[in-house]
């Protein structure tokens, strides 16, 4: 197990001297190799975790900003708000967990938050998806065929 949270317990800067991109990132690259360094170097693991968290938060917020005002079904709108709220909550919980030296209850809550975030992402992807191109083409073709069909003449009695 990599003791990443105990090594760099500051946010957003990490390392000594403090910087966004830590100096120790490539420290073990010669010994471990490039790929193993990404997964086994404590500094690299925590840096990747932070980047993933901030990227996820930015994507969820941007998704809500772009699609939140569009005409969407109520369920889809709720999923977008839920996604954004859970992402903000997860990042906040992660920062709190880090700054308090990872107490077990906060670490466990952060892991449960990850599961919640993944579940909401899957629900949002399913609920806010754009119809497939084939379905859109079929709908247009059906509408065109219905419009081009000859209209029945009135029955003569």
PDB file of C-alpha atoms in Angstrom:
ATOM      1  CA  UNK A   1       0.000   0.000   0.000  1.00  0.00           C
ATOM      2  CA  UNK A   2       1.211   3.473  -0.859  1.00  0.00           C
ATOM      3  CA  UNK A   3       1.003   5.879   2.131  1.00  0.00           C
ATOM      4  CA  UNK A   4       0.215   8.829  -0.141  1.00  0.00           C
ATOM      5  CA  UNK A   5      -2.199  10.805   2.080  1.00  0.00           C
ATOM      6  CA  UNK A   6       0.250  10.836   4.979  1.00  0.00           C
ATOM      7  CA  UNK A   7       3.154  12.107   2.873  1.00  0.00           C
ATOM      8  CA  UNK A   8       1.571  15.259   1.429  1.00  0.00           C
ATOM      9  CA  UNK A   9      -1.210  16.510   3.653  1.00  0.00           C
ATOM     10  CA  UNK A  10      -1.552  20.021   2.228  1.00  0.00           C
ATOM     11  CA  UNK A  11      -3.824  21.295  -0.499  1.00  0.00           C
ATOM     12  CA  UNK A  12      -3.563  22.539  -3.263  1.00  0.00           C
ATOM     13  CA  UNK A  13       0.235  22.755  -3.080  1.00  0.00           C
ATOM     14  CA  UNK A  14       2.398  19.779  -2.206  1.00  0.00           C
ATOM     15  CA  UNK A  15       6.049  19.094  -1.483  1.00  0.00           C
ATOM     16  CA  UNK A  16       8.907  21.149  -0.109  1.00  0.00           C
ATOM     17  CA  UNK A  17       9.102  23.830  -1.389  1.00  0.00           C
ATOM     18  CA  UNK A  18       5.325  23.853  -1.910  1.00  0.00           C
ATOM     19  CA  UNK A  19       4.272  23.798  -5.561  1.00  0.00           C
ATOM     20  CA  UNK A  20       1.357  22.553  -7.642  1.00  0.00           C
ATOM     21  CA  UNK A  21       3.597  20.108  -9.532  1.00  0.00           C
ATOM     22  CA  UNK A  22       5.794  18.478  -6.880  1.00  0.00           C
ATOM     23  CA  UNK A  23       9.550  18.169  -7.317  1.00  0.00           C
ATOM     24  CA  UNK A  24       9.544  14.577  -6.043  1.00  0.00           C
ATOM     25  CA  UNK A  25       7.372  13.397  -8.950  1.00  0.00           C
ATOM     26  CA  UNK A  26      10.291  11.893 -10.902  1.00  0.00           C
ATOM     27  CA  UNK A  27      12.354  10.991  -7.826  1.00  0.00           C
ATOM     28  CA  UNK A  28      11.891   7.235  -8.167  1.00  0.00           C
ATOM     29  CA  UNK A  29      11.459   7.071 -11.956  1.00  0.00           C
ATOM     30  CA  UNK A  30      14.990   5.753 -12.585  1.00  0.00           C
ATOM     31  CA  UNK A  31      14.554   2.943 -10.070  1.00  0.00           C
ATOM     32  CA  UNK A  32      10.963   2.013 -10.897  1.00  0.00           C
ATOM     33  CA  UNK A  33      10.647   2.931 -14.542  1.00  0.00           C
ATOM     34  CA  UNK A  34       8.099   5.339 -15.982  1.00  0.00           C
ATOM     35  CA  UNK A  35       4.964   3.203 -15.600  1.00  0.00           C
ATOM     36  CA  UNK A  36       5.692   1.837 -12.130  1.00  0.00           C
ATOM     37  CA  UNK A  37       6.625   5.345 -10.970  1.00  0.00           C
ATOM     38  CA  UNK A  38       3.125   6.519 -11.891  1.00  0.00           C
ATOM     39  CA  UNK A  39       1.546   3.884  -9.627  1.00  0.00           C
ATOM     40  CA  UNK A  40       4.104   3.302  -6.864  1.00  0.00           C
ATOM     41  CA  UNK A  41       5.742   6.677  -6.235  1.00  0.00           C
ATOM     42  CA  UNK A  42       3.832   8.255  -3.340  1.00  0.00           C
ATOM     43  CA  UNK A  43       4.165  11.728  -4.787  1.00  0.00           C
ATOM     44  CA  UNK A  44       2.996  10.676  -8.262  1.00  0.00           C
ATOM     45  CA  UNK A  45       0.029   8.720  -6.899  1.00  0.00           C
ATOM     46  CA  UNK A  46      -1.214  11.657  -4.875  1.00  0.00           C
ATOM     47  CA  UNK A  47      -0.630  14.112  -7.723  1.00  0.00           C
ATOM     48  CA  UNK A  48      -2.646  11.895 -10.103  1.00  0.00           C
ATOM     49  CA  UNK A  49      -5.425  11.572  -7.519  1.00  0.00           C
ATOM     50  CA  UNK A  50      -5.623  15.357  -7.168  1.00  0.00           C
ATOM     51  CA  UNK A  51      -5.622  15.891 -10.941  1.00  0.00           C
ATOM     52  CA  UNK A  52      -8.366  13.299 -11.412  1.00  0.00           C
ATOM     53  CA  UNK A  53     -10.431  14.910  -8.645  1.00  0.00           C
ATOM     54  CA  UNK A  54     -10.125  18.420 -10.062  1.00  0.00           C
ATOM     55  CA  UNK A  55     -10.772  17.216 -13.617  1.00  0.00           C
ATOM     56  CA  UNK A  56     -13.901  15.354 -12.501  1.00  0.00           C
ATOM     57  CA  UNK A  57     -15.110  18.382 -10.554  1.00  0.00           C
ATOM     58  CA  UNK A  58     -14.498  20.684 -13.523  1.00  0.00           C
ATOM     59  CA  UNK A  59     -16.266  18.316 -15.926  1.00  0.00           C
ATOM     60  CA  UNK A  60     -19.309  17.911 -13.659  1.00  0.00           C
ATOM     61  CA  UNK A  61     -19.587  21.661 -13.111  1.00  0.00           C
ATOM     62  CA  UNK A  62     -19.148  22.408 -16.826  1.00  0.00           C
ATOM     63  CA  UNK A  63     -21.749  19.789 -17.734  1.00  0.00           C
ATOM     64  CA  UNK A  64     -24.255  21.449 -15.427  1.00  0.00           C
ATOM     65  CA  UNK A  65     -23.331  24.924 -16.692  1.00  0.00           C
ATOM     66  CA  UNK A  66     -23.747  23.933 -20.343  1.00  0.00           C
ATOM     67  CA  UNK A  67     -26.786  21.668 -20.116  1.00  0.00           C
ATOM     68  CA  UNK A  68     -28.467  22.904 -16.931  1.00  0.00           C
ATOM     69  CA  UNK A  69     -30.500  25.581 -18.702  1.00  0.00           C
ATOM     70  CA  UNK A  70     -31.568  23.470 -21.668  1.00  0.00           C
ATOM     71  CA  UNK A  71     -34.962  21.902 -21.956  1.00  0.00           C
ATOM     72  CA  UNK A  72     -34.400  18.549 -20.352  1.00  0.00           C
ATOM     73  CA  UNK A  73     -36.738  16.096 -18.723  1.00  0.00           C
ATOM     74  CA  UNK A  74     -37.054  16.707 -14.984  1.00  0.00           C
ATOM     75  CA  UNK A  75     -35.225  13.460 -14.174  1.00  0.00           C
ATOM     76  CA  UNK A  76     -32.273  14.402 -16.378  1.00  0.00           C
ATOM     77  CA  UNK A  77     -32.046  17.853 -14.817  1.00  0.00           C
ATOM     78  CA  UNK A  78     -32.097  16.305 -11.333  1.00  0.00           C
ATOM     79  CA  UNK A  79     -29.329  13.905 -12.321  1.00  0.00           C
ATOM     80  CA  UNK A  80     -27.145  16.789 -13.516  1.00  0.00           C
ATOM     81  CA  UNK A  81     -27.654  18.704 -10.272  1.00  0.00           C
ATOM     82  CA  UNK A  82     -27.045  15.537  -8.273  1.00  0.00           C
ATOM     83  CA  UNK A  83     -23.861  14.810 -10.231  1.00  0.00           C
ATOM     84  CA  UNK A  84     -22.502  18.289  -9.637  1.00  0.00           C
ATOM     85  CA  UNK A  85     -23.430  18.213  -5.946  1.00  0.00           C
ATOM     86  CA  UNK A  86     -21.884  14.800  -5.340  1.00  0.00           C
ATOM     87  CA  UNK A  87     -18.695  15.839  -7.183  1.00  0.00           C
ATOM     88  CA  UNK A  88     -18.341  18.985  -5.054  1.00  0.00           C
ATOM     89  CA  UNK A  89     -19.071  16.973  -1.914  1.00  0.00           C
ATOM     90  CA  UNK A  90     -16.511  14.316  -2.818  1.00  0.00           C
ATOM     91  CA  UNK A  91     -13.759  16.853  -3.495  1.00  0.00           C
ATOM     92  CA  UNK A  92     -14.584  18.701  -0.276  1.00  0.00           C
ATOM     93  CA  UNK A  93     -14.554  15.449   1.670  1.00  0.00           C
ATOM     94  CA  UNK A  94     -11.253  14.448   0.061  1.00  0.00           C
ATOM     95  CA  UNK A  95      -9.595  17.743   0.983  1.00  0.00           C
ATOM     96  CA  UNK A  96     -10.944  17.522   4.537  1.00  0.00           C
ATOM     97  CA  UNK A  97      -9.711  13.941   4.819  1.00  0.00           C
ATOM     98  CA  UNK A  98      -6.266  14.971   3.593  1.00  0.00           C
ATOM     99  CA  UNK A  99      -5.911  18.009   5.865  1.00  0.00           C
ATOM    100  CA  UNK A 100      -6.941  16.042   8.969  1.00  0.00           C
ATOM    101  CA  UNK A 101      -4.299  13.317   8.400  1.00  0.00           C
ATOM    102  CA  UNK A 102      -6.804  10.727   7.157  1.00  0.00           C
ATOM    103  CA  UNK A 103      -8.902   9.637  10.116  1.00  0.00           C
ATOM    104  CA  UNK A 104     -10.499   6.258   9.404  1.00  0.00           C
ATOM    105  CA  UNK A 105     -14.084   7.540   9.425  1.00  0.00           C
ATOM    106  CA  UNK A 106     -13.313  10.269   6.865  1.00  0.00           C
ATOM    107  CA  UNK A 107     -11.236   7.915   4.708  1.00  0.00           C
ATOM    108  CA  UNK A 108     -14.103   5.421   4.668  1.00  0.00           C
ATOM    109  CA  UNK A 109     -16.600   8.172   3.882  1.00  0.00           C
ATOM    110  CA  UNK A 110     -14.358   9.324   1.019  1.00  0.00           C
ATOM    111  CA  UNK A 111     -14.333   5.793  -0.420  1.00  0.00           C
ATOM    112  CA  UNK A 112     -18.120   5.570  -0.079  1.00  0.00           C
ATOM    113  CA  UNK A 113     -18.322   8.961  -1.788  1.00  0.00           C
ATOM    114  CA  UNK A 114     -16.317   7.577  -4.706  1.00  0.00           C
ATOM    115  CA  UNK A 115     -18.830   4.765  -5.103  1.00  0.00           C
ATOM    116  CA  UNK A 116     -21.692   7.264  -4.898  1.00  0.00           C
ATOM    117  CA  UNK A 117     -20.056   9.524  -7.484  1.00  0.00           C
ATOM    118  CA  UNK A 118     -19.508   6.623  -9.871  1.00  0.00           C
ATOM    119  CA  UNK A 119     -23.136   5.528  -9.457  1.00  0.00           C
ATOM    120  CA  UNK A 120     -24.432   9.035 -10.159  1.00  0.00           C
ATOM    121  CA  UNK A 121     -22.138   9.350 -13.196  1.00  0.00           C
ATOM    122  CA  UNK A 122     -23.522   6.094 -14.620  1.00  0.00           C
ATOM    123  CA  UNK A 123     -27.107   7.204 -13.934  1.00  0.00           C
ATOM    124  CA  UNK A 124     -26.427  10.587 -15.551  1.00  0.00           C
ATOM    125  CA  UNK A 125     -24.811   9.025 -18.626  1.00  0.00           C
ATOM    126  CA  UNK A 126     -27.835   6.800 -19.028  1.00  0.00           C
ATOM    127  CA  UNK A 127     -30.419   9.486 -18.229  1.00  0.00           C
ATOM    128  CA  UNK A 128     -28.966  12.396 -20.196  1.00  0.00           C
ATOM    129  CA  UNK A 129     -27.749  10.534 -23.262  1.00  0.00           C
ATOM    130  CA  UNK A 130     -28.284  11.871 -26.750  1.00  0.00           C
ATOM    131  CA  UNK A 131     -30.336   9.551 -28.957  1.00  0.00           C
ATOM    132  CA  UNK A 132     -28.284   7.458 -31.301  1.00  0.00           C
ATOM    133  CA  UNK A 133     -27.836   8.747 -34.816  1.00  0.00           C
ATOM    134  CA  UNK A 134     -29.720   5.737 -36.186  1.00  0.00           C
ATOM    135  CA  UNK A 135     -32.764   6.475 -34.021  1.00  0.00           C
ATOM    136  CA  UNK A 136     -32.781  10.116 -35.121  1.00  0.00           C
ATOM    137  CA  UNK A 137     -32.465   9.116 -38.786  1.00  0.00           C
ATOM    138  CA  UNK A 138     -35.284   6.565 -38.432  1.00  0.00           C
ATOM    139  CA  UNK A 139     -37.551   9.177 -36.832  1.00  0.00           C
ATOM    140  CA  UNK A 140     -36.864  11.657 -39.634  1.00  0.00           C
ATOM    141  CA  UNK A 141     -37.471   9.019 -42.299  1.00  0.00           C
ATOM    142  CA  UNK A 142     -40.762   7.999 -40.671  1.00  0.00           C
ATOM    143  CA  UNK A 143     -41.881  11.625 -40.479  1.00  0.00           C
ATOM    144  CA  UNK A 144     -40.916  12.217 -44.119  1.00  0.00           C
ATOM    145  CA  UNK A 145     -42.736   9.063 -45.220  1.00  0.00           C
ATOM    146  CA  UNK A 146     -45.843  10.070 -43.294  1.00  0.00           C
ATOM    147  CA  UNK A 147     -45.760  13.531 -44.870  1.00  0.00           C
ATOM    148  CA  UNK A 148     -45.252  12.161 -48.404  1.00  0.00           C
ATOM    149  CA  UNK A 149     -47.970   9.512 -48.194  1.00  0.00           C
ATOM    150  CA  UNK A 150     -51.092  10.262 -50.248  1.00  0.00           C
ATOM    151  CA  UNK A 151     -53.948  11.525 -48.161  1.00  0.00           C
ATOM    152  CA  UNK A 152     -57.088   9.412 -48.324  1.00  0.00           C
ATOM    153  CA  UNK A 153     -59.923  10.992 -50.262  1.00  0.00           C
ATOM    154  CA  UNK A 154     -63.173  11.602 -48.444  1.00  0.00           C
ATOM    155  CA  UNK A 155     -65.590   8.737 -48.747  1.00  0.00           C
ATOM    156  CA  UNK A 156     -68.508   9.290 -51.097  1.00  0.00           C
ATOM    157  CA  UNK A 157     -71.774   8.212 -49.609  1.00  0.00           C
TER     158      UNK A 157
END
